[in-house]
Amino acid sequence: MTHPDTPVPIALAPRPTPLLEQAITAGGGTVTELDGARALVWDGEPDGFPEQLPDSVEWVQLFSAGVEKWFDTGLFDRHPNIVFTSAAGAFAHSVAEHALTLLLAGVRNMPEHLRATTWRQTEFFPRVGTLRGATVTIVGAGGIGRELITMLAPLGARIIAVTRSGTPIEAPGVVETIAAQDLPQVWSRTDHVVIAAPATPDTRHLIGKDVLSQLKPTSWVINIARGSLVDTDALATALREGTIGGAGLDVTDPEPLPNGHPLWDLPNAIVTPHDSNPPHLRTIAFADHVRENVARFASGRELLAPIDVSAGY
């Protein structure tokens, strides 16, 4: 990695983090105060972010992969000439691994096995499935989705990848790539669905009553994106009535999922508390992302995960 002769001045806020300081230095930067800095690495939530940034700042690296909360702050409107990048893709492996865990647990009937207190082999047999030969539609084949593809392919799954543009993804296991606008064409030929798309006004309740009714009684719906992409009431009804086989949710709407919510009691729902990307893994992955982006910024190369303000992510 080639570094500039003079390290790039980069501010780190809202708190000092040794791992991120090391990442900035390793990428060819030097940690400095915000005044006079050319870039800002923000390791926090929207609350507390500076109302105004110095004219010297050209680039801001945000901590989160999903940035819907940042649009509500007006940050991008206030600074139209600054390049903002998210952490999209930085946490892909951990989240994809969690998605695969939820999917396999559902297909292999693990919820019922884990609840069992007696030997019920014959009764369980019909509900134990396999991913070999199954068609898995990944809605949002970005960083997480592509990482999941590499995990599903060796298991023999047939993958339909859904992207915004529909540009073909050439990867083992991918049998088709479609544009998001063509999603209605695939539900009836899908065995399982993994949701990995960004949360935008256009994706709210992407999975609702109509979509659920087109899936199979054995289909599992996995959501590791944002809770708003699924109509929770419609999902709970579909699970209760057996319209689909089950759901694995690391995100919910509302979130946290309240005590007493119907999803807690449904035997075909697996709910995990948004821990697909736990803090100790997240910090390490974010530091790697920061190091790479600092190196790219220092050498004038294209940054990873630029935020497309017009698209909403």
CSV table of N, CA, C and O in Angstrom, one decimal, residues 30-31 50 91-92 100 105 114 128 143 146 170 172 179 184 221 223 243 248 258 263 285 295:
chain,number,residue,atom,x,y,z
A,30,THR,N,-3.6,10.8,9.5
A,30,THR,CA,-3.1,11.2,10.9
A,30,THR,C,-4.4,11.7,11.6
A,30,THR,O,-5.1,12.5,11.0
A,31,VAL,N,-4.6,11.3,12.8
A,31,VAL,CA,-5.7,11.8,13.6
A,31,VAL,C,-5.5,13.2,14.1
A,31,VAL,O,-4.5,13.5,14.7
A,50,PRO,N,-21.9,17.0,14.5
A,50,PRO,CA,-21.8,18.5,14.3
A,50,PRO,C,-22.9,19.1,13.4
A,50,PRO,O,-23.1,18.5,12.3
A,91,PHE,N,-19.7,-5.3,7.2
A,91,PHE,CA,-20.2,-6.3,8.1
A,91,PHE,C,-20.8,-7.5,7.4
A,91,PHE,O,-21.5,-8.3,8.0
A,92,ALA,N,-20.5,-7.6,6.1
A,92,ALA,CA,-21.2,-8.6,5.2
A,92,ALA,C,-21.1,-10.0,5.7
A,92,ALA,O,-22.1,-10.8,5.8
A,100,LEU,N,-27.7,-17.3,7.0
A,100,LEU,CA,-27.6,-18.7,6.7
A,100,LEU,C,-28.0,-19.6,7.9
A,100,LEU,O,-28.7,-20.6,7.7
A,105,ALA,N,-31.7,-23.3,10.1
A,105,ALA,CA,-32.5,-23.7,11.3
A,105,ALA,C,-33.9,-23.9,10.9
A,105,ALA,O,-34.6,-24.9,11.4
A,114,LEU,N,-35.7,-28.1,19.1
A,114,LEU,CA,-35.2,-27.4,20.3
A,114,LEU,C,-36.3,-27.4,21.4
A,114,LEU,O,-35.9,-27.4,22.6
A,128,VAL,N,-38.7,-31.7,7.9
A,128,VAL,CA,-37.3,-31.5,7.7
A,128,VAL,C,-37.0,-31.4,6.2
A,128,VAL,O,-37.2,-32.3,5.5
A,143,GLY,N,-23.5,-6.2,-0.7
A,143,GLY,CA,-22.4,-6.9,0.0
A,143,GLY,C,-22.8,-8.1,0.8
A,143,GLY,O,-22.2,-9.2,0.7
A,146,ARG,N,-24.2,-10.9,-1.6
A,146,ARG,CA,-23.2,-11.6,-2.4
A,146,ARG,C,-22.4,-12.5,-1.5
A,146,ARG,O,-21.9,-13.6,-1.9
A,170,GLU,N,-22.5,-12.9,-12.0
A,170,GLU,CA,-21.9,-14.1,-12.4
A,170,GLU,C,-21.2,-14.8,-11.2
A,170,GLU,O,-20.1,-14.4,-10.8
A,172,PRO,N,-21.1,-18.7,-8.8
A,172,PRO,CA,-21.7,-20.1,-8.6
A,172,PRO,C,-23.0,-20.1,-7.9
A,172,PRO,O,-23.1,-19.4,-6.9
A,179,ALA,N,-34.1,-7.4,-11.8
A,179,ALA,CA,-34.2,-6.0,-11.3
A,179,ALA,C,-35.3,-6.0,-10.2
A,179,ALA,O,-36.3,-6.8,-10.3
A,184,PRO,N,-42.3,-9.2,-8.6
A,184,PRO,CA,-43.5,-10.0,-8.6
A,184,PRO,C,-43.5,-11.2,-9.5
A,184,PRO,O,-44.3,-12.1,-9.3
A,221,VAL,N,-39.0,-17.1,5.3
A,221,VAL,CA,-38.7,-15.8,5.1
A,221,VAL,C,-37.7,-15.3,6.1
A,221,VAL,O,-37.9,-15.4,7.3
A,223,ASN,N,-35.2,-12.2,7.4
A,223,ASN,CA,-35.0,-10.8,7.3
A,223,ASN,C,-33.8,-10.4,8.2
A,223,ASN,O,-33.9,-10.5,9.4
A,243,THR,N,-49.6,-20.3,6.1
A,243,THR,CA,-49.5,-19.8,4.7
A,243,THR,C,-48.0,-20.0,4.2
A,243,THR,O,-47.8,-20.4,3.1
A,248,GLY,N,-37.4,-16.2,10.0
A,248,GLY,CA,-36.2,-16.0,10.8
A,248,GLY,C,-35.9,-14.5,10.8
A,248,GLY,O,-35.6,-14.0,9.7
A,258,PRO,N,-41.7,-6.0,21.3
A,258,PRO,CA,-42.2,-5.9,22.7
A,258,PRO,C,-42.5,-7.3,23.3
A,258,PRO,O,-42.9,-8.3,22.6
A,263,LEU,N,-45.3,-12.8,17.8
A,263,LEU,CA,-44.2,-13.5,17.2
A,263,LEU,C,-43.4,-14.3,18.2
A,263,LEU,O,-42.8,-15.3,17.9
A,285,ALA,N,-14.5,-5.1,12.1
A,285,ALA,CA,-14.8,-5.0,10.7
A,285,ALA,C,-14.8,-3.5,10.2
A,285,ALA,O,-14.4,-3.2,9.1
A,295,ALA,N,-7.0,4.8,2.9
A,295,ALA,CA,-6.0,4.6,1.9
A,295,ALA,C,-6.5,5.0,0.5
A,295,ALA,O,-5.8,5.6,-0.3
